Amino acid sequence: MLKSRRFLALAIVLALVLSFAVNAANTAQAQAKLSGKLEIFSWWAGDEAPALDALLKLYNQKYPDVKVTNATVAGGSGVAAKAVLKTRMLGGNPPDSFQVHAGQELIGTWVVADRMEPLDSLFASEKWNDKFPKDLIGLLSYKGHIWSVPVNIHRSNVLWYVPDNIKKWGVDVPKTWDDFFKVCETLKGKNVTPLALGPNWTAMHLWENVALATLGVDGYRNLWAGKLKFTDPKAKAIWDTYSKVLDCTNSDAASLGDWVPAAQLVLDGKAAFQVMGDWWAGWAVAVKKLEPGTGFGWAPAPGTEGVFMMLSDSFGLPKNIPDKENTLAWLKLLGSVEGQDAFNPLKGSIPARLDADPSKYNKYSQSALADWKKDKIVGSLTHGAVAPEAFSSQFSTVLDVFIGTRDATLAANASQQLAIDAGIGK
Ligand code: GAL
C-alpha cells in the first residue's frame, strides 16, 4: 500500500516535471521561431520614449530574430501621428500595430471603418477577460467584440508643481478654481506665470479639466452622452471660468512646441503649476530624474478631487498587415503582467491589468493606484475616451477661436453643432 502510494507520488512529480519541461520547450520554440519584421507606430518619441523603449527591448529579448521598427511621429497626444496614420490606413499601408486611445478614438474611426481585426480569441486564449477592469473592456468593445489591448491607464486631471517653489512664493496648492484665481493674482505680483500652457491640444486638455470642475461628474458625463447641451447655461459657464484661467497662463503658449516646454517652465521656476496628464510624472522621473514628492508635487486639478479622469493607451491588430504572428506576440507581451510592469513605471501611468505588481511603482503611481480604486471615473475628451475624432479634431478650432475672441456664446453654439454632427448621444 505504502509502496504504491510512493509510486503514485513519484509518477505525479515526474509527470509535472515533464509537462513543465514540454511547456517551457514549446514556449521557447514558439518564441525562437518568430522572425521577419514588426513595425510599431506611436507618438512616443524623444522625452516620451523611455517606457516604449523598455517594452521594445523586452520584445527583442524574447524574439531576437524579429527586426522591430519603432516608427514614431512626435507630437503630444498624437496630433501629428494621427494624421500620418490616417494616410497610411487609407492608403492600404497600415503599420503592424499602432497606439490608439481606448474609447471613441479607436471605435469611432478604425473599428467602424472595418479596418481592424477583433481580438476576442486573443483575450480568451490569454485569459484576459477578468484581468482588466470591466469598464475598460467596455471601452475597447463594439458590437460584442474587443478591438485592442490596453497597456496602461493615465490620469488626465492632475495639477503639477515644485513643492519648494510653492513654499518660496508663499502660495497654497489650490483646491478649486476660485482658490486658484487668488493664487494667480499673488503669483502675477511676483512675476511668476501662474499656470504653464502649451499648444492647442494642451488648451483642450485644460478645457476638459475646467469642464469637469464646472459640471461635476454627472454633468460631465451627460455632456458626452448628449443629455446636456453645450448651449445649456450650465455648460456655457465652463467658458467663463476657462477664460479666467487662460488669463493666468503664459502668453507664448501657442508657440511652445509641446507639453514638455511648458512643463519645463514649472521645473525652472518660471511658472507655478501645470494641468497635465500623468505622463508628466513619467517624464519627471525617467528623464529629469526627480523624486516624486520632493522634486515635484501633484494634486487633483482644481475642483476635481475624488474624480479620476482616465484615458488608456492601447494597440490593435489592423487588417491586412504583413507580420501578423509577430504582431500577436507584441499584443500578448503588452497585455502581460511582465509587459505592463516594464512599461508603466517609466510612463507615469498605472497598469491596466488588475494583477500587476504594485511594488514596482513609485510614490506618485501608488497614489494614482489608490485613487483609481476609490474615485469616480470619467473619460478624457482630448485623449479619445469620450468623443469621436470627428468632434475633437474640430473642437480644437473652436478653442483656437475662443482663445482669440473669448466669445462664450459663439463657442457654445459651435460646440453644440459639432456634437450633433459627430453624433454625440446617438
Ligand atoms: C496622450 C497619451 C499619453 C501621452 C500623452 C502626451 O494622448 O495617451 O500616453 O503620450 O498623450 O503625448
Short mmCIF file of C-alpha atoms and ligand atoms in Angstrom, two decimals:
data_model
loop_
_atom_site.label_atom_id
_atom_site.label_comp_id
_atom_site.label_asym_id
_atom_site.label_seq_id
_atom_site.Cartn_x
_atom_site.Cartn_y
_atom_site.Cartn_z
CA MET A 1 0.00 0.00 0.00
CA LEU A 2 2.74 2.38 1.11
CA LYS A 3 4.82 1.38 -1.87
CA SER A 4 2.05 2.02 -4.37
CA ARG A 5 1.37 5.45 -2.79
CA ARG A 6 5.01 6.32 -3.10
CA PHE A 7 4.94 5.14 -6.68
CA LEU A 8 1.91 7.30 -7.39
CA ALA A 9 3.53 10.36 -5.82
CA LEU A 10 6.66 9.78 -7.86
CA ALA A 11 4.65 9.37 -11.03
CA ILE A 12 2.81 12.66 -10.36
CA VAL A 13 6.06 14.53 -9.73
CA LEU A 14 7.57 13.07 -12.89
CA ALA A 15 4.52 13.98 -14.93
CA LEU A 16 4.62 17.55 -13.61
CA VAL A 17 8.32 17.91 -14.34
CA LEU A 18 7.80 16.52 -17.81
CA SER A 19 4.84 18.76 -18.60
CA PHE A 20 6.75 21.77 -17.30
CA ALA A 21 9.71 20.87 -19.49
CA VAL A 22 7.46 20.35 -22.53
CA ASN A 23 5.69 23.68 -21.90
CA ALA A 24 8.97 25.50 -21.48
CA ALA A 25 10.31 23.91 -24.66
CA ASN A 26 7.12 24.82 -26.54
CA THR A 27 7.28 28.42 -25.35
CA ALA A 28 10.97 28.68 -26.17
CA GLN A 29 10.31 27.14 -29.56
CA ALA A 30 7.39 29.47 -30.24
CA GLN A 31 9.49 32.45 -29.20
CA ALA A 32 12.53 31.37 -31.15
CA LYS A 33 10.67 30.56 -34.33
CA LEU A 34 9.37 34.09 -34.89
CA SER A 35 11.35 36.00 -37.45
CA GLY A 36 10.80 38.70 -40.04
CA LYS A 37 9.62 42.20 -39.17
CA LEU A 38 7.38 44.15 -36.85
CA GLU A 39 6.51 47.82 -37.16
CA ILE A 40 5.12 49.60 -34.10
CA PHE A 41 3.63 53.04 -34.67
CA SER A 42 3.19 55.63 -31.91
CA TRP A 43 3.89 59.21 -30.86
CA TRP A 44 6.20 58.20 -28.03
CA ALA A 45 9.36 59.88 -29.26
CA GLY A 46 12.12 61.86 -27.52
CA ASP A 47 11.12 62.79 -23.98
CA GLU A 48 8.25 60.32 -24.15
CA ALA A 49 10.34 57.39 -25.39
CA PRO A 50 11.73 55.56 -22.31
CA ALA A 51 8.68 53.42 -21.48
CA LEU A 52 8.15 52.25 -25.06
CA ASP A 53 11.87 51.57 -25.38
CA ALA A 54 11.69 49.27 -22.35
CA LEU A 55 8.83 47.33 -23.92
CA LEU A 56 10.57 47.02 -27.27
CA LYS A 57 13.70 45.82 -25.52
CA LEU A 58 11.71 43.11 -23.80
CA TYR A 59 10.17 42.05 -27.11
CA ASN A 60 13.60 41.92 -28.63
CA GLN A 61 14.91 39.70 -25.83
CA LYS A 62 12.07 37.28 -26.40
CA TYR A 63 12.13 37.35 -30.19
CA PRO A 64 15.68 38.22 -31.20
CA ASP A 65 15.10 37.22 -34.83
CA VAL A 66 12.33 39.74 -35.39
CA LYS A 67 13.53 43.06 -36.71
CA VAL A 68 11.46 45.71 -34.97
CA THR A 69 10.93 49.14 -36.46
CA ASN A 70 9.98 51.78 -33.92
CA ALA A 71 8.00 54.16 -36.12
CA THR A 72 7.26 57.28 -34.13
CA VAL A 73 5.77 60.58 -35.20
CA ALA A 74 6.49 63.07 -32.41
CA GLY A 75 3.82 65.38 -31.05
CA GLY A 76 1.97 65.14 -27.74
CA SER A 77 -1.45 63.47 -27.72
CA GLY A 78 -0.73 62.22 -31.23
CA VAL A 79 -1.57 65.46 -33.02
CA ALA A 80 0.84 64.70 -35.87
CA ALA A 81 0.86 60.90 -35.62
CA LYS A 82 -2.88 60.54 -36.12
CA ALA A 83 -2.73 62.39 -39.44
CA VAL A 84 0.11 60.18 -40.70
CA LEU A 85 -1.74 57.08 -39.51
CA LYS A 86 -4.84 58.15 -41.40
CA THR A 87 -2.91 58.44 -44.65
CA ARG A 88 -1.31 55.04 -44.13
CA MET A 89 -4.55 53.30 -43.19
CA LEU A 90 -6.49 54.81 -46.06
CA GLY A 91 -3.61 54.21 -48.45
CA GLY A 92 -3.55 50.48 -47.65
CA ASN A 93 -0.20 50.57 -45.80
CA PRO A 94 -1.14 50.03 -42.13
CA PRO A 95 1.61 49.65 -39.54
CA ASP A 96 1.56 46.22 -37.83
CA SER A 97 0.19 47.82 -34.69
CA PHE A 98 -0.46 51.39 -33.64
CA GLN A 99 -1.09 53.40 -30.49
CA VAL A 100 -4.71 54.38 -30.15
CA HIS A 101 -6.79 55.53 -27.20
CA ALA A 102 -9.36 53.20 -25.78
CA GLY A 103 -12.86 54.52 -26.39
CA GLN A 104 -14.24 56.61 -29.19
CA GLU A 105 -10.87 57.31 -30.79
CA LEU A 106 -10.49 53.60 -31.61
CA ILE A 107 -14.10 52.61 -32.12
CA GLY A 108 -15.32 55.73 -33.92
CA THR A 109 -12.54 55.61 -36.50
CA TRP A 110 -10.85 52.35 -37.42
CA VAL A 111 -13.33 49.89 -35.99
CA VAL A 112 -16.43 51.34 -37.63
CA ALA A 113 -14.43 51.69 -40.84
CA ASP A 114 -13.84 47.90 -40.67
CA ARG A 115 -10.06 48.25 -40.67
CA MET A 116 -9.35 46.19 -37.53
CA GLU A 117 -9.40 42.51 -36.56
CA PRO A 118 -11.40 41.59 -33.45
CA LEU A 119 -9.25 40.31 -30.59
CA ASP A 120 -11.77 38.13 -28.75
CA SER A 121 -9.82 34.92 -29.29
CA LEU A 122 -6.60 36.55 -28.05
CA PHE A 123 -8.39 37.75 -24.91
CA ALA A 124 -9.80 34.23 -24.44
CA SER A 125 -6.53 32.36 -25.02
CA GLU A 126 -4.59 34.74 -22.75
CA LYS A 127 -7.40 34.54 -20.16
CA TRP A 128 -7.58 38.33 -20.10
CA ASN A 129 -11.31 38.80 -19.74
CA ASP A 130 -11.16 39.15 -15.97
CA LYS A 131 -7.65 40.61 -15.83
CA PHE A 132 -8.71 44.10 -16.90
CA PRO A 133 -11.43 46.28 -15.34
CA LYS A 134 -14.85 45.54 -16.85
CA ASP A 135 -15.44 49.19 -17.76
CA LEU A 136 -12.14 49.32 -19.60
CA ILE A 137 -13.04 46.25 -21.63
CA GLY A 138 -16.31 48.04 -22.35
CA LEU A 139 -14.36 50.97 -23.79
CA LEU A 140 -12.42 48.59 -26.06
CA SER A 141 -15.54 46.83 -27.26
CA TYR A 142 -18.02 47.41 -30.05
CA LYS A 143 -20.81 45.15 -31.28
CA GLY A 144 -19.80 42.41 -28.86
CA HIS A 145 -16.13 42.24 -29.89
CA ILE A 146 -12.92 43.53 -28.30
CA TRP A 147 -10.70 45.62 -30.56
CA SER A 148 -7.44 46.47 -28.82
CA VAL A 149 -5.11 45.61 -25.93
CA PRO A 150 -4.73 48.29 -23.23
CA VAL A 151 -1.20 48.88 -21.98
CA ASN A 152 -1.96 51.46 -19.29
CA ILE A 153 -4.28 53.85 -17.51
CA HIS A 154 -3.29 57.50 -17.47
CA ARG A 155 -4.91 60.17 -15.36
CA SER A 156 -5.55 63.48 -17.10
CA ASN A 157 -6.77 65.65 -14.19
CA VAL A 158 -3.57 66.38 -12.31
CA LEU A 159 -2.04 69.68 -11.17
CA TRP A 160 1.79 69.57 -11.12
CA TYR A 161 4.18 71.84 -9.25
CA VAL A 162 7.54 72.03 -7.47
CA PRO A 163 6.95 71.98 -3.68
CA ASP A 164 9.95 74.20 -2.79
CA ASN A 165 8.88 76.87 -5.25
CA ILE A 166 5.32 76.98 -3.99
CA LYS A 167 6.66 77.42 -0.48
CA LYS A 168 9.09 80.13 -1.58
CA TRP A 169 6.27 82.09 -3.26
CA GLY A 170 4.07 81.64 -0.18
CA VAL A 171 1.07 80.13 -2.00
CA ASP A 172 -1.04 77.06 -1.34
CA VAL A 173 -1.92 74.40 -3.86
CA PRO A 174 -5.42 75.46 -5.00
CA LYS A 175 -8.28 73.06 -4.41
CA THR A 176 -10.81 74.94 -6.55
CA TRP A 177 -10.59 77.35 -9.47
CA ASP A 178 -11.70 80.16 -7.14
CA ASP A 179 -8.73 79.35 -4.89
CA PHE A 180 -6.58 79.33 -7.99
CA PHE A 181 -7.71 82.80 -9.09
CA LYS A 182 -6.47 84.22 -5.77
CA VAL A 183 -3.17 82.37 -6.09
CA CYS A 184 -2.97 83.64 -9.68
CA GLU A 185 -3.01 87.29 -8.54
CA THR A 186 -0.31 86.66 -5.91
CA LEU A 187 1.93 84.92 -8.42
CA LYS A 188 1.44 87.57 -11.07
CA GLY A 189 2.57 90.09 -8.46
CA LYS A 190 5.79 88.10 -8.16
CA ASN A 191 6.30 87.89 -11.92
CA VAL A 192 5.66 84.18 -11.98
CA THR A 193 3.38 82.62 -14.60
CA PRO A 194 0.60 81.02 -12.54
CA LEU A 195 -0.27 78.24 -14.99
CA ALA A 196 2.01 76.89 -17.72
CA LEU A 197 0.25 76.16 -21.01
CA GLY A 198 1.48 74.75 -24.31
CA PRO A 199 -0.02 74.48 -27.82
CA ASN A 200 -3.61 73.84 -28.87
CA TRP A 201 -4.08 70.27 -27.64
CA THR A 202 -2.90 71.28 -24.17
CA ALA A 203 -5.53 74.03 -24.21
CA MET A 204 -8.11 71.32 -24.88
CA HIS A 205 -6.64 69.28 -22.04
CA LEU A 206 -7.07 72.28 -19.77
CA TRP A 207 -10.61 72.83 -21.05
CA GLU A 208 -11.73 69.29 -20.18
CA ASN A 209 -10.44 69.83 -16.66
CA VAL A 210 -12.33 73.10 -16.29
CA ALA A 211 -15.41 71.40 -17.76
CA LEU A 212 -15.24 68.58 -15.19
CA ALA A 213 -14.80 71.07 -12.33
CA THR A 214 -17.70 73.20 -13.58
CA LEU A 215 -20.19 70.45 -14.39
CA GLY A 216 -19.28 67.80 -11.81
CA VAL A 217 -19.23 64.11 -12.63
CA ASP A 218 -22.87 63.75 -13.71
CA GLY A 219 -22.92 66.91 -15.78
CA TYR A 220 -19.65 65.98 -17.48
CA ARG A 221 -20.96 62.50 -18.30
CA ASN A 222 -24.23 63.96 -19.55
CA LEU A 223 -22.38 66.29 -21.89
CA TRP A 224 -20.78 63.33 -23.69
CA ALA A 225 -23.98 61.31 -23.58
CA GLY A 226 -25.73 64.12 -25.44
CA LYS A 227 -28.05 64.70 -22.45
CA LEU A 228 -26.63 68.10 -21.56
CA LYS A 229 -26.38 70.59 -24.39
CA PHE A 230 -23.29 72.75 -24.83
CA THR A 231 -25.69 75.67 -25.05
CA ASP A 232 -27.22 74.94 -21.63
CA PRO A 233 -26.32 77.76 -19.20
CA LYS A 234 -24.53 75.18 -17.01
CA ALA A 235 -22.26 74.21 -19.89
CA LYS A 236 -21.84 77.80 -21.06
CA ALA A 237 -20.41 78.58 -17.62
CA ILE A 238 -17.38 76.43 -18.49
CA TRP A 239 -16.24 79.07 -20.96
CA ASP A 240 -16.43 81.89 -18.40
CA THR A 241 -14.17 80.06 -15.96
CA TYR A 242 -11.93 78.86 -18.77
CA SER A 243 -11.42 82.43 -19.95
CA LYS A 244 -10.31 83.50 -16.46
CA VAL A 245 -7.95 80.51 -16.29
CA LEU A 246 -6.44 81.45 -19.66
CA ASP A 247 -5.69 84.90 -18.23
CA CYS A 248 -3.35 83.16 -15.77
CA THR A 249 -1.28 81.37 -18.44
CA ASN A 250 1.88 82.28 -20.35
CA SER A 251 1.26 84.47 -23.39
CA ASP A 252 3.55 82.38 -25.63
CA ALA A 253 1.59 79.14 -25.03
CA ALA A 254 0.61 78.62 -28.67
CA SER A 255 4.18 78.85 -29.86
CA LEU A 256 5.63 76.35 -27.38
CA GLY A 257 6.50 73.12 -29.18
CA ASP A 258 4.57 70.75 -26.93
CA TRP A 259 3.62 69.97 -23.32
CA VAL A 260 7.27 69.41 -22.32
CA PRO A 261 8.49 73.01 -22.80
CA ALA A 262 5.51 74.12 -20.68
CA ALA A 263 6.41 71.54 -18.01
CA GLN A 264 9.98 72.79 -18.12
CA LEU A 265 8.73 76.29 -17.20
CA VAL A 266 7.45 74.74 -13.96
CA LEU A 267 10.74 72.98 -13.20
CA ASP A 268 12.68 76.16 -14.00
CA GLY A 269 10.61 78.17 -11.52
CA LYS A 270 9.19 80.40 -14.26
CA ALA A 271 5.69 79.01 -13.83
CA ALA A 272 3.99 77.65 -10.73
CA PHE A 273 1.54 74.98 -11.92
CA GLN A 274 0.53 72.95 -14.93
CA VAL A 275 -2.58 70.88 -15.53
CA MET A 276 -1.45 67.82 -17.45
CA GLY A 277 -1.78 64.05 -17.59
CA ASP A 278 0.49 61.87 -15.53
CA TRP A 279 2.97 61.28 -18.35
CA TRP A 280 4.26 64.43 -16.59
CA ALA A 281 5.40 62.16 -13.71
CA GLY A 282 6.89 59.65 -16.16
CA TRP A 283 8.96 62.42 -17.75
CA ALA A 284 9.95 63.98 -14.41
CA VAL A 285 11.18 60.62 -13.08
CA ALA A 286 12.55 58.82 -16.16
CA VAL A 287 14.01 61.83 -18.00
CA LYS A 288 14.55 64.52 -15.35
CA LYS A 289 15.49 62.04 -12.60
CA LEU A 290 13.34 63.80 -10.00
CA GLU A 291 11.97 62.26 -6.86
CA PRO A 292 8.15 62.20 -6.56
CA GLY A 293 7.05 64.26 -3.57
CA THR A 294 10.21 66.35 -3.30
CA GLY A 295 11.38 67.07 -6.87
CA PHE A 296 7.78 67.53 -7.92
CA GLY A 297 4.35 67.53 -6.29
CA TRP A 298 0.85 66.81 -7.54
CA ALA A 299 -2.80 67.27 -6.63
CA PRO A 300 -6.12 66.70 -8.39
CA ALA A 301 -6.76 69.52 -10.87
CA PRO A 302 -8.78 72.28 -9.13
CA GLY A 303 -12.35 71.27 -8.42
CA THR A 304 -11.86 67.61 -9.36
CA GLU A 305 -10.93 65.92 -6.10
CA GLY A 306 -12.41 62.43 -5.83
CA VAL A 307 -12.62 62.08 -9.62
CA PHE A 308 -10.18 60.22 -11.83
CA MET A 309 -10.34 61.42 -15.43
CA MET A 310 -8.91 58.46 -17.31
CA LEU A 311 -7.56 57.52 -20.67
CA SER A 312 -5.90 54.36 -21.84
CA ASP A 313 -3.27 53.77 -24.50
CA SER A 314 -3.90 50.62 -26.43
CA PHE A 315 -2.69 48.77 -29.52
CA GLY A 316 -4.73 46.80 -32.00
CA LEU A 317 -4.41 44.48 -34.95
CA PRO A 318 -5.12 46.18 -38.29
CA LYS A 319 -6.46 44.09 -41.15
CA ASN A 320 -4.11 43.13 -43.98
CA ILE A 321 -0.79 43.58 -42.19
CA PRO A 322 2.32 41.73 -43.35
CA ASP A 323 3.55 40.49 -39.94
CA LYS A 324 0.51 39.11 -38.14
CA GLU A 325 2.24 36.46 -35.97
CA ASN A 326 4.85 38.94 -34.77
CA THR A 327 2.11 41.43 -34.03
CA LEU A 328 0.13 38.92 -31.99
CA ALA A 329 3.30 38.27 -29.96
CA TRP A 330 3.59 42.04 -29.43
CA LEU A 331 -0.02 42.29 -28.27
CA LYS A 332 0.49 39.33 -25.91
CA LEU A 333 3.52 41.00 -24.42
CA LEU A 334 1.86 44.33 -23.79
CA GLY A 335 -1.15 42.71 -22.20
CA SER A 336 1.02 40.57 -19.90
CA VAL A 337 1.97 41.46 -16.33
CA GLU A 338 5.60 41.44 -17.40
CA GLY A 339 4.97 43.89 -20.25
CA GLN A 340 2.79 46.20 -18.17
CA ASP A 341 5.28 46.30 -15.32
CA ALA A 342 8.16 47.07 -17.71
CA PHE A 343 6.27 49.92 -19.37
CA ASN A 344 4.21 51.71 -16.75
CA PRO A 345 6.76 52.55 -14.03
CA LEU A 346 8.61 54.59 -16.69
CA LYS A 347 5.46 56.03 -18.26
CA GLY A 348 3.86 57.60 -15.19
CA SER A 349 0.73 55.56 -15.86
CA ILE A 350 -0.66 52.71 -13.81
CA PRO A 351 -1.07 49.22 -15.24
CA ALA A 352 -4.37 48.47 -16.93
CA ARG A 353 -4.17 44.93 -15.53
CA LEU A 354 -5.62 44.36 -12.10
CA ASP A 355 -2.91 41.86 -11.09
CA ALA A 356 0.26 43.84 -11.84
CA ASP A 357 2.90 44.17 -9.11
CA PRO A 358 2.25 47.39 -7.10
CA SER A 359 5.71 47.29 -5.51
CA LYS A 360 7.23 48.23 -8.87
CA TYR A 361 5.57 51.66 -8.78
CA ASN A 362 6.78 54.93 -7.25
CA LYS A 363 5.08 57.22 -4.78
CA TYR A 364 3.15 59.15 -7.42
CA SER A 365 1.85 55.99 -9.10
CA GLN A 366 0.94 54.46 -5.75
CA SER A 367 -1.29 57.45 -5.11
CA ALA A 368 -2.81 57.14 -8.59
CA LEU A 369 -3.42 53.41 -7.99
CA ALA A 370 -5.20 54.23 -4.74
CA ASP A 371 -7.34 56.93 -6.39
CA TRP A 372 -8.16 54.65 -9.34
CA LYS A 373 -9.68 52.23 -6.83
CA LYS A 374 -11.74 54.72 -4.85
CA ASP A 375 -12.50 57.72 -7.12
CA LYS A 376 -15.36 58.22 -9.55
CA ILE A 377 -14.13 57.54 -13.08
CA VAL A 378 -14.80 59.73 -16.12
CA GLY A 379 -13.17 59.69 -19.56
CA SER A 380 -10.90 62.25 -21.21
CA LEU A 381 -12.04 64.19 -24.27
CA THR A 382 -8.58 65.20 -25.51
CA HIS A 383 -7.28 61.64 -25.26
CA GLY A 384 -10.02 59.86 -27.11
CA ALA A 385 -12.15 58.28 -24.39
CA VAL A 386 -15.47 60.10 -24.64
CA ALA A 387 -15.93 61.69 -28.06
CA PRO A 388 -15.13 60.65 -31.62
CA GLU A 389 -12.29 62.24 -33.58
CA ALA A 390 -14.90 63.95 -35.73
CA PHE A 391 -15.73 66.04 -32.67
CA SER A 392 -12.36 66.58 -31.05
CA SER A 393 -10.47 67.50 -34.20
CA GLN A 394 -12.98 70.27 -34.98
CA PHE A 395 -13.28 71.29 -31.34
CA SER A 396 -9.62 72.30 -31.38
CA THR A 397 -10.57 75.03 -33.88
CA VAL A 398 -13.39 76.19 -31.59
CA LEU A 399 -10.79 76.54 -28.86
CA ASP A 400 -8.41 78.49 -31.07
CA VAL A 401 -11.20 80.89 -31.95
CA PHE A 402 -12.25 81.21 -28.31
CA ILE A 403 -8.70 81.90 -27.15
CA GLY A 404 -8.66 84.84 -29.57
CA THR A 405 -12.21 86.16 -29.18
CA ARG A 406 -13.34 84.97 -25.73
CA ASP A 407 -16.84 84.75 -27.16
CA ALA A 408 -18.59 82.14 -24.99
CA THR A 409 -21.86 82.17 -26.94
CA LEU A 410 -20.10 81.55 -30.23
CA ALA A 411 -18.04 78.73 -28.70
CA ALA A 412 -21.07 77.11 -27.07
CA ASN A 413 -23.17 77.25 -30.25
CA ALA A 414 -20.36 75.91 -32.41
CA SER A 415 -19.64 73.07 -29.96
CA GLN A 416 -23.29 72.05 -29.90
CA GLN A 417 -23.39 71.94 -33.70
CA LEU A 418 -20.21 69.82 -33.73
CA ALA A 419 -21.71 67.46 -31.16
CA ILE A 420 -24.79 66.99 -33.35
CA ASP A 421 -22.68 66.47 -36.48
CA ALA A 422 -20.44 63.93 -34.69
CA GLY A 423 -23.48 62.01 -33.48
CA ILE A 424 -22.76 62.53 -29.78
CA GLY A 425 -25.56 60.93 -27.80
CA LYS A 426 -26.83 58.93 -30.80
C1 GAL B 1 -1.63 61.06 -24.63
C2 GAL B 1 -1.12 59.66 -24.50
C3 GAL B 1 -0.07 59.59 -23.45
C4 GAL B 1 0.99 60.64 -23.71
C5 GAL B 1 0.36 62.00 -23.97
C6 GAL B 1 1.31 63.11 -24.32
O1 GAL B 1 -2.59 61.14 -25.63
O2 GAL B 1 -2.18 58.84 -24.15
O3 GAL B 1 0.48 58.31 -23.39
O4 GAL B 1 1.78 60.22 -24.76
O5 GAL B 1 -0.57 61.92 -24.97
O6 GAL B 1 1.87 62.94 -25.55
#
